[in-house]
Amino acid sequence: MLKALLIVAALAAAVAVFLVLTYVRRSIFSRSGSVAMAARLSKHMEGRGWAPGFAVYERGTLRWYRMFSLAFGPRYALSRHDLQIADRRVPAGPEAQIFPPEVAILRCKNSSGEVELAMTTSAVTGFLSWLEAAPPGAAFYSKSD
């Protein structure tokens, strides 16, 4: 009986530590401003494979982090100069059960492949503004010049 109690206590402590570390990680990234955004990590099953996360806009790069992960590096780093939106759609099929109606799904392409991002329509507006915005002459100027 005591052994079982110790195992349950150790599991509860491990879960608590994971949740605290996840919260600390999220709060560190939130200091610079972040946007809730899901990304599709797997396309093996129709409408499945979505992971919750958040994105941080950092200069000309959107960095997407998984919500429940201890990794400090982003899962995706999408450069504004190399990113194109190939498709915009509403959640369909099983996705309609996961996401609320005010979510839009964007299929984005860059030189390394494709990524699907799901975000609210207000986040889409910010994403499109960030994607289209660049200071005058930004394509010709870099700090290394």
Coordinates of N, CA and C in Angstrom, one line a residue:
M1 N 0.8 -1.2 0.0 CA 0.0 0.0 0.0 C 0.9 1.3 0.0
L2 N 1.9 1.3 0.8 CA 2.8 2.4 0.9 C 3.5 2.6 -0.4
K3 N 3.9 1.5 -1.1 CA 4.6 1.6 -2.3 C 3.7 2.2 -3.4
A4 N 2.5 1.8 -3.5 CA 1.5 2.4 -4.4 C 1.3 3.9 -4.2
L5 N 1.2 4.3 -2.9 CA 1.1 5.7 -2.6 C 2.3 6.5 -3.0
L6 N 3.5 6.0 -2.8 CA 4.7 6.7 -3.2 C 4.7 6.8 -4.8
I7 N 4.3 5.8 -5.5 CA 4.2 5.9 -6.9 C 3.3 7.0 -7.4
V8 N 2.1 7.0 -6.8 CA 1.1 8.0 -7.1 C 1.6 9.4 -6.8
A9 N 2.2 9.6 -5.6 CA 2.8 10.9 -5.3 C 3.9 11.3 -6.2
A10 N 4.7 10.4 -6.6 CA 5.8 10.7 -7.6 C 5.2 11.2 -8.9
L11 N 4.2 10.5 -9.4 CA 3.5 10.8 -10.7 C 2.9 12.2 -10.5
A12 N 2.2 12.5 -9.4 CA 1.6 13.8 -9.2 C 2.6 14.9 -9.2
A13 N 3.7 14.6 -8.5 CA 4.8 15.6 -8.5 C 5.4 15.9 -9.9
A14 N 5.6 14.8 -10.6 CA 6.1 15.0 -12.0 C 5.2 15.8 -12.9
V15 N 3.9 15.5 -12.8 CA 2.9 16.3 -13.5 C 2.9 17.8 -13.1
A16 N 3.0 18.0 -11.8 CA 3.0 19.4 -11.3 C 4.3 20.1 -11.8
V17 N 5.4 19.5 -11.8 CA 6.6 20.1 -12.2 C 6.5 20.4 -13.7
F18 N 6.0 19.5 -14.5 CA 5.8 19.7 -15.9 C 4.9 20.9 -16.2
L19 N 3.8 21.0 -15.4 CA 2.9 22.2 -15.6 C 3.5 23.5 -15.2
V20 N 4.3 23.5 -14.2 CA 4.9 24.7 -13.7 C 6.0 25.1 -14.7
L21 N 6.8 24.2 -15.2 CA 7.8 24.5 -16.2 C 7.2 25.0 -17.5
T22 N 6.1 24.4 -17.9 CA 5.3 24.9 -19.1 C 4.8 26.3 -18.9
Y23 N 4.3 26.6 -17.8 CA 3.8 27.9 -17.5 C 4.9 28.9 -17.5
V24 N 6.0 28.6 -16.9 CA 7.2 29.5 -16.8 C 7.7 29.8 -18.3
R25 N 7.8 28.7 -19.1 CA 8.2 28.9 -20.5 C 7.3 29.8 -21.2
R26 N 6.0 29.6 -21.1 CA 5.0 30.4 -21.8 C 5.1 31.9 -21.3
S27 N 5.3 32.1 -20.0 CA 5.3 33.5 -19.5 C 6.6 34.2 -20.0
I28 N 7.7 33.4 -20.2 CA 8.9 34.0 -20.7 C 8.7 34.5 -22.1
F29 N 8.1 33.7 -23.0 CA 7.8 34.1 -24.3 C 6.8 35.1 -24.5
S30 N 5.8 35.2 -23.5 CA 4.7 36.1 -23.6 C 5.2 37.6 -23.3
R31 N 6.4 37.7 -22.7 CA 6.9 39.1 -22.4 C 7.1 39.9 -23.7
S32 N 7.5 39.2 -24.7 CA 7.7 39.9 -26.0 C 6.4 40.0 -26.8
G33 N 5.3 39.4 -26.3 CA 4.1 39.4 -27.1 C 3.9 38.2 -27.9
S34 N 2.8 37.5 -27.7 CA 2.6 36.3 -28.4 C 1.1 36.2 -28.8
V35 N 0.8 35.3 -29.8 CA -0.5 35.2 -30.3 C -0.8 33.7 -30.3
A36 N -2.0 33.3 -29.8 CA -2.4 31.9 -29.8 C -2.7 31.5 -31.3
M37 N -2.1 30.3 -31.6 CA -2.1 29.8 -32.9 C -1.9 28.3 -32.9
A38 N -2.7 27.5 -33.6 CA -2.5 26.1 -33.7 C -1.7 25.8 -35.0
A39 N -1.0 24.7 -35.0 CA -0.3 24.3 -36.2 C -0.6 22.8 -36.4
R40 N -0.7 22.5 -37.7 CA -0.9 21.1 -38.0 C 0.4 20.4 -38.2
L41 N 0.7 19.4 -37.3 CA 2.0 18.7 -37.3 C 2.0 17.4 -38.1
S42 N 0.8 16.9 -38.3 CA 0.7 15.6 -39.0 C -0.6 15.6 -39.9
K43 N -0.4 15.1 -41.1 CA -1.5 15.0 -42.1 C -1.9 13.6 -42.4
H44 N -1.6 12.7 -41.4 CA -1.9 11.3 -41.7 C -3.4 11.0 -41.7
M45 N -4.2 11.7 -40.9 CA -5.6 11.5 -40.8 C -6.3 12.8 -41.2
E46 N -7.3 12.7 -42.0 CA -8.1 13.9 -42.4 C -8.6 14.7 -41.2
G47 N -8.2 16.0 -41.2 CA -8.7 16.9 -40.1 C -8.0 16.7 -38.8
R48 N -7.0 15.9 -38.7 CA -6.4 15.6 -37.4 C -4.9 16.1 -37.4
G49 N -4.2 16.0 -36.3 CA -2.8 16.3 -36.3 C -2.5 17.8 -35.8
W50 N -3.5 18.4 -35.2 CA -3.3 19.8 -34.8 C -2.8 19.9 -33.4
A51 N -1.9 20.8 -33.2 CA -1.3 21.0 -31.9 C -1.4 22.5 -31.4
P52 N -1.9 22.7 -30.2 CA -2.1 24.1 -29.8 C -0.7 24.7 -29.5
G53 N -0.6 26.0 -29.7 CA 0.7 26.7 -29.5 C 0.5 28.2 -29.6
F54 N 1.6 28.9 -29.7 CA 1.6 30.3 -29.8 C 2.7 30.8 -30.7
A55 N 2.5 31.9 -31.2 CA 3.5 32.5 -32.2 C 4.1 33.8 -31.6
V56 N 5.3 34.0 -31.9 CA 6.0 35.3 -31.5 C 6.5 35.9 -32.8
Y57 N 6.1 37.2 -33.0 CA 6.7 37.9 -34.2 C 8.0 38.5 -33.8
E58 N 9.0 38.2 -34.4 CA 10.4 38.7 -34.0 C 11.1 39.2 -35.3
R59 N 11.1 40.5 -35.4 CA 11.7 41.1 -36.6 C 11.0 40.5 -37.9
G60 N 11.7 39.9 -38.8 CA 11.1 39.3 -40.0 C 10.8 37.9 -39.9
T61 N 10.7 37.3 -38.7 CA 10.4 35.9 -38.5 C 9.3 35.6 -37.5
L62 N 8.4 34.7 -37.9 CA 7.4 34.3 -37.0 C 7.9 32.9 -36.4
R63 N 8.0 32.9 -35.1 CA 8.4 31.7 -34.4 C 7.2 31.1 -33.7
W64 N 6.9 29.8 -34.1 CA 5.8 29.1 -33.5 C 6.3 28.0 -32.5
Y65 N 5.7 28.1 -31.3 CA 6.1 27.2 -30.2 C 4.9 26.3 -29.8
R66 N 5.1 25.0 -29.5 CA 4.1 24.2 -29.0 C 3.7 24.6 -27.6
M67 N 2.4 24.5 -27.3 CA 1.9 25.0 -26.0 C 2.5 24.1 -24.9
F68 N 2.4 22.8 -25.1 CA 2.8 21.8 -24.0 C 4.1 21.2 -24.4
S69 N 5.2 21.9 -24.2 CA 6.5 21.4 -24.6 C 7.5 22.1 -23.7
L70 N 8.6 21.5 -23.4 CA 9.6 22.1 -22.6 C 10.7 22.7 -23.4
A71 N 10.6 22.5 -24.7 CA 11.7 23.0 -25.6 C 11.6 24.5 -25.7
F72 N 12.8 25.1 -25.6 CA 12.8 26.6 -25.7 C 13.0 27.1 -27.1
G73 N 13.3 26.2 -28.1 CA 13.4 26.5 -29.5 C 12.0 26.4 -30.1
P74 N 11.8 27.2 -31.2 CA 10.5 27.1 -31.9 C 10.4 25.8 -32.7
R75 N 9.2 25.4 -32.9 CA 9.0 24.2 -33.8 C 9.1 24.7 -35.3
Y76 N 8.5 25.9 -35.5 CA 8.6 26.5 -36.9 C 9.2 27.9 -36.7
A77 N 10.0 28.3 -37.7 CA 10.5 29.6 -37.8 C 10.3 30.0 -39.2
L78 N 9.3 30.9 -39.5 CA 8.9 31.2 -40.8 C 9.3 32.7 -41.1
S79 N 10.1 32.8 -42.1 CA 10.7 34.1 -42.5 C 9.6 34.8 -43.4
R80 N 9.4 36.1 -43.1 CA 8.4 36.9 -43.8 C 8.8 37.0 -45.3
H81 N 10.1 37.0 -45.6 CA 10.6 37.2 -47.0 C 10.3 36.0 -47.9
D82 N 10.2 34.8 -47.3 CA 10.1 33.6 -48.0 C 8.7 32.9 -47.9
L83 N 7.7 33.6 -47.2 CA 6.4 33.0 -46.9 C 5.3 33.5 -47.8
Q84 N 4.5 32.5 -48.3 CA 3.4 32.8 -49.1 C 2.2 32.1 -48.6
I85 N 1.0 32.7 -48.7 CA -0.2 32.0 -48.3 C -0.8 31.4 -49.5
A86 N -0.9 30.0 -49.5 CA -1.4 29.3 -50.6 C -2.9 29.1 -50.6
D87 N -3.5 29.1 -49.4 CA -4.9 28.8 -49.3 C -5.4 29.3 -47.9
R88 N -6.7 29.8 -47.9 CA -7.4 30.2 -46.7 C -8.7 29.5 -46.7
R89 N -9.1 28.9 -45.6 CA -10.3 28.1 -45.5 C -10.9 28.1 -44.1
V90 N -12.1 27.7 -44.0 CA -12.7 27.5 -42.6 C -12.6 26.1 -42.2
P91 N -12.6 25.8 -40.9 CA -12.5 24.4 -40.5 C -13.6 23.5 -41.1
A92 N -13.2 22.3 -41.5 CA -14.2 21.4 -42.1 C -14.1 20.0 -41.6
G93 N -15.1 19.3 -41.6 CA -15.1 17.9 -41.1 C -14.7 17.8 -39.6
P94 N -13.8 17.0 -39.3 CA -13.4 16.9 -37.8 C -12.8 18.2 -37.3
E95 N -12.2 19.0 -38.1 CA -11.7 20.3 -37.6 C -12.8 21.2 -37.1
A96 N -14.0 21.1 -37.6 CA -15.1 21.9 -37.1 C -15.5 21.6 -35.7
Q97 N -15.1 20.4 -35.2 CA -15.4 20.0 -33.8 C -14.3 20.5 -32.9
I98 N -13.1 20.7 -33.5 CA -12.0 21.2 -32.7 C -12.0 22.7 -32.5
F99 N -12.2 23.4 -33.6 CA -12.0 24.8 -33.6 C -13.4 25.5 -33.6
P100 N -13.5 26.7 -33.0 CA -14.7 27.5 -33.0 C -14.9 28.1 -34.4
P101 N -16.1 28.6 -34.7 CA -16.4 29.1 -36.1 C -15.6 30.3 -36.5
E102 N -15.1 31.1 -35.5 CA -14.3 32.3 -35.9 C -12.8 32.0 -36.2
V103 N -12.5 30.7 -36.4 CA -11.1 30.4 -36.7 C -10.9 30.2 -38.2
A104 N -9.8 30.7 -38.7 CA -9.5 30.5 -40.1 C -8.2 29.6 -40.2
I105 N -8.1 28.8 -41.2 CA -6.9 28.0 -41.4 C -6.2 28.4 -42.7
L106 N -4.9 28.7 -42.5 CA -4.1 29.2 -43.6 C -3.1 28.2 -43.9
R107 N -3.0 27.8 -45.2 CA -1.9 26.9 -45.7 C -0.8 27.8 -46.2
C108 N 0.3 27.8 -45.6 CA 1.4 28.6 -46.0 C 2.5 27.8 -46.6
K109 N 3.2 28.4 -47.6 CA 4.3 27.8 -48.2 C 5.6 28.6 -48.1
N110 N 6.7 27.9 -48.0 CA 8.0 28.6 -48.0 C 9.0 27.6 -48.7
S111 N 10.2 28.0 -48.7 CA 11.2 27.2 -49.4 C 11.4 25.8 -48.8
S112 N 11.1 25.7 -47.5 CA 11.3 24.4 -46.8 C 10.0 23.5 -46.8
G113 N 8.9 24.0 -47.4 CA 7.7 23.2 -47.4 C 6.5 23.9 -47.1
E114 N 5.5 23.2 -46.5 CA 4.2 23.8 -46.2 C 3.9 23.6 -44.7
V115 N 3.1 24.6 -44.2 CA 2.7 24.5 -42.8 C 1.2 25.0 -42.8
E116 N 0.4 24.4 -42.1 CA -1.0 24.9 -41.9 C -1.1 25.5 -40.5
L117 N -1.6 26.7 -40.4 CA -1.8 27.4 -39.2 C -3.3 27.8 -39.0
A118 N -3.8 27.6 -37.8 CA -5.2 27.9 -37.5 C -5.1 29.0 -36.4
M119 N -5.9 30.1 -36.7 CA -5.9 31.2 -35.8 C -7.3 31.9 -35.9
T120 N -7.6 32.8 -35.0 CA -8.8 33.6 -35.0 C -8.7 34.6 -36.2
T121 N -9.9 35.1 -36.6 CA -9.9 36.0 -37.7 C -9.1 37.3 -37.4
S122 N -9.2 37.7 -36.1 CA -8.4 38.9 -35.7 C -6.9 38.6 -35.8
A123 N -6.5 37.4 -35.4 CA -5.1 37.1 -35.5 C -4.7 37.0 -37.0
V124 N -5.6 36.5 -37.9 CA -5.3 36.5 -39.3 C -5.0 37.9 -39.8
T125 N -5.8 38.9 -39.3 CA -5.6 40.3 -39.8 C -4.2 40.7 -39.4
G126 N -3.8 40.4 -38.1 CA -2.5 40.8 -37.7 C -1.4 40.1 -38.5
F127 N -1.6 38.8 -38.7 CA -0.6 38.0 -39.5 C -0.4 38.5 -40.9
L128 N -1.5 38.8 -41.6 CA -1.5 39.4 -42.9 C -0.8 40.8 -42.9
S129 N -1.1 41.6 -41.9 CA -0.4 42.9 -41.8 C 1.1 42.7 -41.6
W130 N 1.5 41.8 -40.7 CA 2.9 41.5 -40.5 C 3.6 41.0 -41.8
L131 N 2.9 40.1 -42.5 CA 3.4 39.5 -43.7 C 3.6 40.5 -44.8
E132 N 2.7 41.5 -44.9 CA 2.8 42.5 -46.0 C 3.6 43.7 -45.6
A133 N 3.8 43.9 -44.3 CA 4.5 45.1 -43.9 C 6.0 44.9 -43.9
A134 N 6.7 45.9 -44.3 CA 8.2 45.9 -44.2 C 8.6 47.4 -44.4
P135 N 9.6 47.8 -43.7 CA 10.0 49.2 -43.8 C 10.5 49.5 -45.2
P136 N 10.3 50.7 -45.7 CA 10.8 51.0 -47.0 C 12.3 50.6 -47.2
G137 N 12.6 49.9 -48.3 CA 14.0 49.6 -48.6 C 14.5 48.4 -47.8
A138 N 13.6 47.7 -47.0 CA 14.0 46.6 -46.2 C 14.6 45.4 -47.0
A139 N 14.2 45.3 -48.2 CA 14.7 44.2 -49.1 C 16.1 44.5 -49.5
F140 N 16.5 45.8 -49.4 CA 17.9 46.1 -49.9 C 18.8 46.4 -48.8
Y141 N 18.3 46.5 -47.6 CA 19.2 46.9 -46.4 C 19.3 45.8 -45.4
S142 N 20.5 45.5 -45.0 CA 20.7 44.6 -43.9 C 21.8 45.1 -43.0
K143 N 21.8 44.7 -41.7 CA 22.7 45.3 -40.8 C 24.2 44.9 -41.1
S144 N 24.3 43.8 -41.8 CA 25.7 43.3 -42.1 C 26.3 44.2 -43.2
D145 N 25.6 45.0 -43.9 CA 26.1 45.8 -45.0 C 26.9 47.0 -44.5

